[in-house]
mmCIF file with all atom_site columns, C-alpha atoms in Angstrom:
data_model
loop_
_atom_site.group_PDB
_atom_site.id
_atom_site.type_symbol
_atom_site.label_atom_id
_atom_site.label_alt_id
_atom_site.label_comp_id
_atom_site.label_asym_id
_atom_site.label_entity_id
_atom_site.label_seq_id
_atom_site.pdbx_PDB_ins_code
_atom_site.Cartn_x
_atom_site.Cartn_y
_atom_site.Cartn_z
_atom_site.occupancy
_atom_site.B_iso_or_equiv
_atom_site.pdbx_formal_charge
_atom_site.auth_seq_id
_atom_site.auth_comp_id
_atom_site.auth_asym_id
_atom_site.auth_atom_id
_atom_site.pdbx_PDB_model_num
ATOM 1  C CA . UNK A 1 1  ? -53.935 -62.977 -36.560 1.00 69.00 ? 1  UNK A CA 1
ATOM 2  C CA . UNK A 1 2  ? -51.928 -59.794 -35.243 1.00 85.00 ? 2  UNK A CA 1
ATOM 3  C CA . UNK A 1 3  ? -52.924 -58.382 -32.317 1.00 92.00 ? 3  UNK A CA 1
ATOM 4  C CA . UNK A 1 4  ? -51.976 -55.188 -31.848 1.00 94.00 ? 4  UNK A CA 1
ATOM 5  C CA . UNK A 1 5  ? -49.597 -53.736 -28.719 1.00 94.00 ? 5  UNK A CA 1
ATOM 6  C CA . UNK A 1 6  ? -51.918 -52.231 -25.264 1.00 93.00 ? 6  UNK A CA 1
ATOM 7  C CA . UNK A 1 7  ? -48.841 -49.156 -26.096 1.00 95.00 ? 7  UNK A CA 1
ATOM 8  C CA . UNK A 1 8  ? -50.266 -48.936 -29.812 1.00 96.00 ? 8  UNK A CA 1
ATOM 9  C CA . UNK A 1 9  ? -53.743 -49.285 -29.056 1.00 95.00 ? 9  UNK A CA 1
ATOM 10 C CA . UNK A 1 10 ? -53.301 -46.517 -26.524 1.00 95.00 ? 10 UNK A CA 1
ATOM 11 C CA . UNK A 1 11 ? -51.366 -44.448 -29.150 1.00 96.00 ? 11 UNK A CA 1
ATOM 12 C CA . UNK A 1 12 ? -54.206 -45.017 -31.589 1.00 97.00 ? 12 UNK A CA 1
ATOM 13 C CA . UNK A 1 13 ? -56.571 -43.855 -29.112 1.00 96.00 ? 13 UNK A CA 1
ATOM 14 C CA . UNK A 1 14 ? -54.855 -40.609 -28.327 1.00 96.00 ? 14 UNK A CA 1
ATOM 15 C CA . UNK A 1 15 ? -54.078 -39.849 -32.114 1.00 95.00 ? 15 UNK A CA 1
ATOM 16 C CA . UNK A 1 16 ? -58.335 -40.348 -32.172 1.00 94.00 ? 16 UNK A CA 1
ATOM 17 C CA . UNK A 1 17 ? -58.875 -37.506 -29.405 1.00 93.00 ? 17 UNK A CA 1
ATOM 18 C CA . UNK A 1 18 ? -60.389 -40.151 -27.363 1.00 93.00 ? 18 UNK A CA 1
ATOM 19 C CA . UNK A 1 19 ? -59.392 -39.879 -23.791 1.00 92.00 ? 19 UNK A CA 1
ATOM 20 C CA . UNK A 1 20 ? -61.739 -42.907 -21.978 1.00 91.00 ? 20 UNK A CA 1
ATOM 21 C CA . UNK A 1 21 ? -61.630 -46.183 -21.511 1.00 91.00 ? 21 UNK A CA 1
ATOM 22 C CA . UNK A 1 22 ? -64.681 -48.289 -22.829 1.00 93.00 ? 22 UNK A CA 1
ATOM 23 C CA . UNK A 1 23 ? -64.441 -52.047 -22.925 1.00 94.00 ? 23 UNK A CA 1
ATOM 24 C CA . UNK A 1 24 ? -66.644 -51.871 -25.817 1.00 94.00 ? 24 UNK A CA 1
ATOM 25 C CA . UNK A 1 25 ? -65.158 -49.031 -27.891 1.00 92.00 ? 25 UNK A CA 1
ATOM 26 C CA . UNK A 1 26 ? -61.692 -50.459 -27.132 1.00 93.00 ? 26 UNK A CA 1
ATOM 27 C CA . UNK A 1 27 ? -62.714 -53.840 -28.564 1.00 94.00 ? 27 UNK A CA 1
ATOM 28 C CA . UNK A 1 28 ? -63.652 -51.997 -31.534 1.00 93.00 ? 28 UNK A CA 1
ATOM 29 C CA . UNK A 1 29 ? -60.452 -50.041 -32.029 1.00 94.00 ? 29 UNK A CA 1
ATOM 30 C CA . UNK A 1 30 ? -58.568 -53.390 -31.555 1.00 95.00 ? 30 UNK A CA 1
ATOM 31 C CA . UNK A 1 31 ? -60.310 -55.040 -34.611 1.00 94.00 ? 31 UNK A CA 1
ATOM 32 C CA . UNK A 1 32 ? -59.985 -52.096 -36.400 1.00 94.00 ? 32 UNK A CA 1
ATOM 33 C CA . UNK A 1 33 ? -56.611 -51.870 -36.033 1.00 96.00 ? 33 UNK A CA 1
ATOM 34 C CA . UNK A 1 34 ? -56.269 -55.994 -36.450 1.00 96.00 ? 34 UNK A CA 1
ATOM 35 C CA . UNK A 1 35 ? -58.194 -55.436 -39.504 1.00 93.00 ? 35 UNK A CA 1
ATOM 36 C CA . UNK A 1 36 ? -55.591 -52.265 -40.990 1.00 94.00 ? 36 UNK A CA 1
ATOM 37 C CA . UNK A 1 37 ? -52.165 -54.417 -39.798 1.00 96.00 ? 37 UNK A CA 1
ATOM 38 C CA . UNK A 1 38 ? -53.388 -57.294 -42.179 1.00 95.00 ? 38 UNK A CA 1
ATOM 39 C CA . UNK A 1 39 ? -54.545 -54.832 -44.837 1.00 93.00 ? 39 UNK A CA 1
ATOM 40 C CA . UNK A 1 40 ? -51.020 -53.028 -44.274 1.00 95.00 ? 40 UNK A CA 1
ATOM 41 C CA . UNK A 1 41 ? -49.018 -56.923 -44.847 1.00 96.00 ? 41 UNK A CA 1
ATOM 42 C CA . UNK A 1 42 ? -51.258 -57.424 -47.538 1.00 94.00 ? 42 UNK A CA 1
ATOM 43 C CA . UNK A 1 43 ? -49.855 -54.715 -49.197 1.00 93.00 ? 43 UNK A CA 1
ATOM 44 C CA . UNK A 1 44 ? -46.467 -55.252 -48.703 1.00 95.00 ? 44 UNK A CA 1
ATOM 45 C CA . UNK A 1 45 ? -45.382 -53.615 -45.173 1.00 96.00 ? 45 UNK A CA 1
ATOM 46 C CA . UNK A 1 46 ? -42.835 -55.531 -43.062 1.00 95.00 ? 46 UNK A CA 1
ATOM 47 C CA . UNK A 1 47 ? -44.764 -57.116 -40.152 1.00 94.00 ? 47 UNK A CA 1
ATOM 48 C CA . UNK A 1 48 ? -41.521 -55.151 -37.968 1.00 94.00 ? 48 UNK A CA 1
ATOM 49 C CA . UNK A 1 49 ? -43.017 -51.816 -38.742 1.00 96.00 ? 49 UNK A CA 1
ATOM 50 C CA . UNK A 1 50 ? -46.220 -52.639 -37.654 1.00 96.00 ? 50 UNK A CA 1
ATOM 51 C CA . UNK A 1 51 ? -45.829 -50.245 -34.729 1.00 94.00 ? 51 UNK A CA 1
ATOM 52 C CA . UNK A 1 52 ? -43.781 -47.780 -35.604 1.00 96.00 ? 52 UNK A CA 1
ATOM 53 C CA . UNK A 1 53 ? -45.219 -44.233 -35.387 1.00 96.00 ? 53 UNK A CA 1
ATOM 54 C CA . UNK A 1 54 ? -45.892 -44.214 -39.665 1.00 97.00 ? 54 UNK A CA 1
ATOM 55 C CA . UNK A 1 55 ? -47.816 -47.473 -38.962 1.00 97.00 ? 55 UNK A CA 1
ATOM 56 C CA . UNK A 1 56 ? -49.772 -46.103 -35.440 1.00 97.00 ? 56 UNK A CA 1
ATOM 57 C CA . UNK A 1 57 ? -50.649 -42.829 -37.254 1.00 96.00 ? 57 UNK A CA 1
ATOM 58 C CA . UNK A 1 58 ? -51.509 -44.661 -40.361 1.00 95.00 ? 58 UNK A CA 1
ATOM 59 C CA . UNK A 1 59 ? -53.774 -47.183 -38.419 1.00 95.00 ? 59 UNK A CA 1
ATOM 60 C CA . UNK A 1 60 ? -55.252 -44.041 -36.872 1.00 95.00 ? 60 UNK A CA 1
ATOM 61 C CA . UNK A 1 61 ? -56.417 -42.211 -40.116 1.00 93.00 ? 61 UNK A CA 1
ATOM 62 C CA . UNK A 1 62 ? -58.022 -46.544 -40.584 1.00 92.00 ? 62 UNK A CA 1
ATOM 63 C CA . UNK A 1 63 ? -59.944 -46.580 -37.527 1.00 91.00 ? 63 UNK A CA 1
ATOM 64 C CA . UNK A 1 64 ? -60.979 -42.821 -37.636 1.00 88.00 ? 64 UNK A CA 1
ATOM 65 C CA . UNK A 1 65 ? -62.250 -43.649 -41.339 1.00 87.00 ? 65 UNK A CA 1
ATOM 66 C CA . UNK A 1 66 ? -64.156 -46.930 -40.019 1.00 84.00 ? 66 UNK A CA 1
ATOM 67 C CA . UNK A 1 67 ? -66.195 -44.936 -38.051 1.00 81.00 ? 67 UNK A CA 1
ATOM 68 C CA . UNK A 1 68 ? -67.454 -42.894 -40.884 1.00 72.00 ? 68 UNK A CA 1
ATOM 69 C CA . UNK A 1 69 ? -70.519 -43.837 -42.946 1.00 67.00 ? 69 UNK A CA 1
ATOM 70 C CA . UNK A 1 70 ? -67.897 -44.253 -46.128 1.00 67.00 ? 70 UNK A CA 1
ATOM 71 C CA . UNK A 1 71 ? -66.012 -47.685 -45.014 1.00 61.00 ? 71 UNK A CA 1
ATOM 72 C CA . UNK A 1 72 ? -64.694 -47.745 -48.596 1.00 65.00 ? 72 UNK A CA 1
ATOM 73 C CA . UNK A 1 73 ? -63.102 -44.516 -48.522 1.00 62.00 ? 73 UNK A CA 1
ATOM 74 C CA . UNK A 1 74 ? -60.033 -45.873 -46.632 1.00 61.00 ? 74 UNK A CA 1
ATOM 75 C CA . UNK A 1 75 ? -58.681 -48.134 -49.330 1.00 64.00 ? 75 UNK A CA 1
ATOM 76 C CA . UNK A 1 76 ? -58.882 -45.063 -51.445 1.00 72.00 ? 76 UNK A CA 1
ATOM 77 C CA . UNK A 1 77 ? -57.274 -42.113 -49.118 1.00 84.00 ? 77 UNK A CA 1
ATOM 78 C CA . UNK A 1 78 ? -54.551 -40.639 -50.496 1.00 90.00 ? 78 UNK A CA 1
ATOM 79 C CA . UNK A 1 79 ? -52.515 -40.022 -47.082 1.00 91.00 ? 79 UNK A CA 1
ATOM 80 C CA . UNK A 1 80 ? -53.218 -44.239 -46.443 1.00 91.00 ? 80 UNK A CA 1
ATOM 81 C CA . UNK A 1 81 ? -51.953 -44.888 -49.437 1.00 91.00 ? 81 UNK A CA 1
ATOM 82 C CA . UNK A 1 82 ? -48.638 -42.117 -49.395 1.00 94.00 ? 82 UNK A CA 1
ATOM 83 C CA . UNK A 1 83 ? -48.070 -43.763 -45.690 1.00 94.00 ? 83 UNK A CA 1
ATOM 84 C CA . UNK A 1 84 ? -48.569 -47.418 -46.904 1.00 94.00 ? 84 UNK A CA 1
ATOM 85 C CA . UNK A 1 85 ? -45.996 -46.714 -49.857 1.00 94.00 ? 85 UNK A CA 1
ATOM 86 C CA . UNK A 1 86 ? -43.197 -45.271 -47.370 1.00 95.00 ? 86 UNK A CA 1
ATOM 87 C CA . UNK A 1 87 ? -43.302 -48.316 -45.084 1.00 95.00 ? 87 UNK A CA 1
ATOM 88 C CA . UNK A 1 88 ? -42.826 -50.561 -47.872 1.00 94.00 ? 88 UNK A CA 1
ATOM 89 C CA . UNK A 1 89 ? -39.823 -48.836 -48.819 1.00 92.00 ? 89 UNK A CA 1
ATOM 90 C CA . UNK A 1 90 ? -38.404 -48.691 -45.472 1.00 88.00 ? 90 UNK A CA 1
ATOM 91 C CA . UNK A 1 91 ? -35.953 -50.580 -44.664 1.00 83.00 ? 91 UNK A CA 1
ATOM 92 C CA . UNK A 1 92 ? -35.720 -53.185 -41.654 1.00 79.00 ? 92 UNK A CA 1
ATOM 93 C CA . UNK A 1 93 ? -32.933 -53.663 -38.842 1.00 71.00 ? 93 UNK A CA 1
ATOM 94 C CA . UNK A 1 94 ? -33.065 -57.061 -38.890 1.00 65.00 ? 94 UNK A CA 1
ATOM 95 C CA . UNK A 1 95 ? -29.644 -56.778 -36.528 1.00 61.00 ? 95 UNK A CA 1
ATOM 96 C CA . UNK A 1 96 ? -31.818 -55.332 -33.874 1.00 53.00 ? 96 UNK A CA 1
#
């Protein structure tokens, strides 16, 4: 399983306006965004662009959609989906 980056969970965070530190809440983020990196491979995006700032800010709108009382929402959201279909098309520097 991917985990993601401490720099991308932090990033995640601050895109979510949440400015503290709770083990618990953290934990949840992480899944979250374990949970939207294997739905973003599963639909194509280069495991490299899994933290690029497209792929933080799209595992953002994921976790900030979690926490509402529509889960299923998120596999239908049209700015998931937009962001989902420009990292597949992106190219990757696989010459560093």
């Amino acid at each position: 399983m991917m985990k993601p980056s401490e720099q991308a969970r932090e990033q995640v965070k601050a895109l979510m306006g949440i400015t503290y530190s709770d083990p618990i809440e953290d934990q949840k983020i992480e899944w979250q965004m374990e949970s939207c990196m294997a739905d973003m491979v599963g639909a194509g995006v280069p495991v490299e662009l899994l933290e690029t700032p497209l792929a933080v800010d799209s595992m953002a709108l994921y976790c900030k959609m979690r926490q509402g009382s529509d889960t299923a929402s998120i596999q239908n959201h049209p700015v998931y989906i937009a962001n989902l279909s420009k990292l597949r098309s992106t190219e990757v520097d696989t010459n560093g």
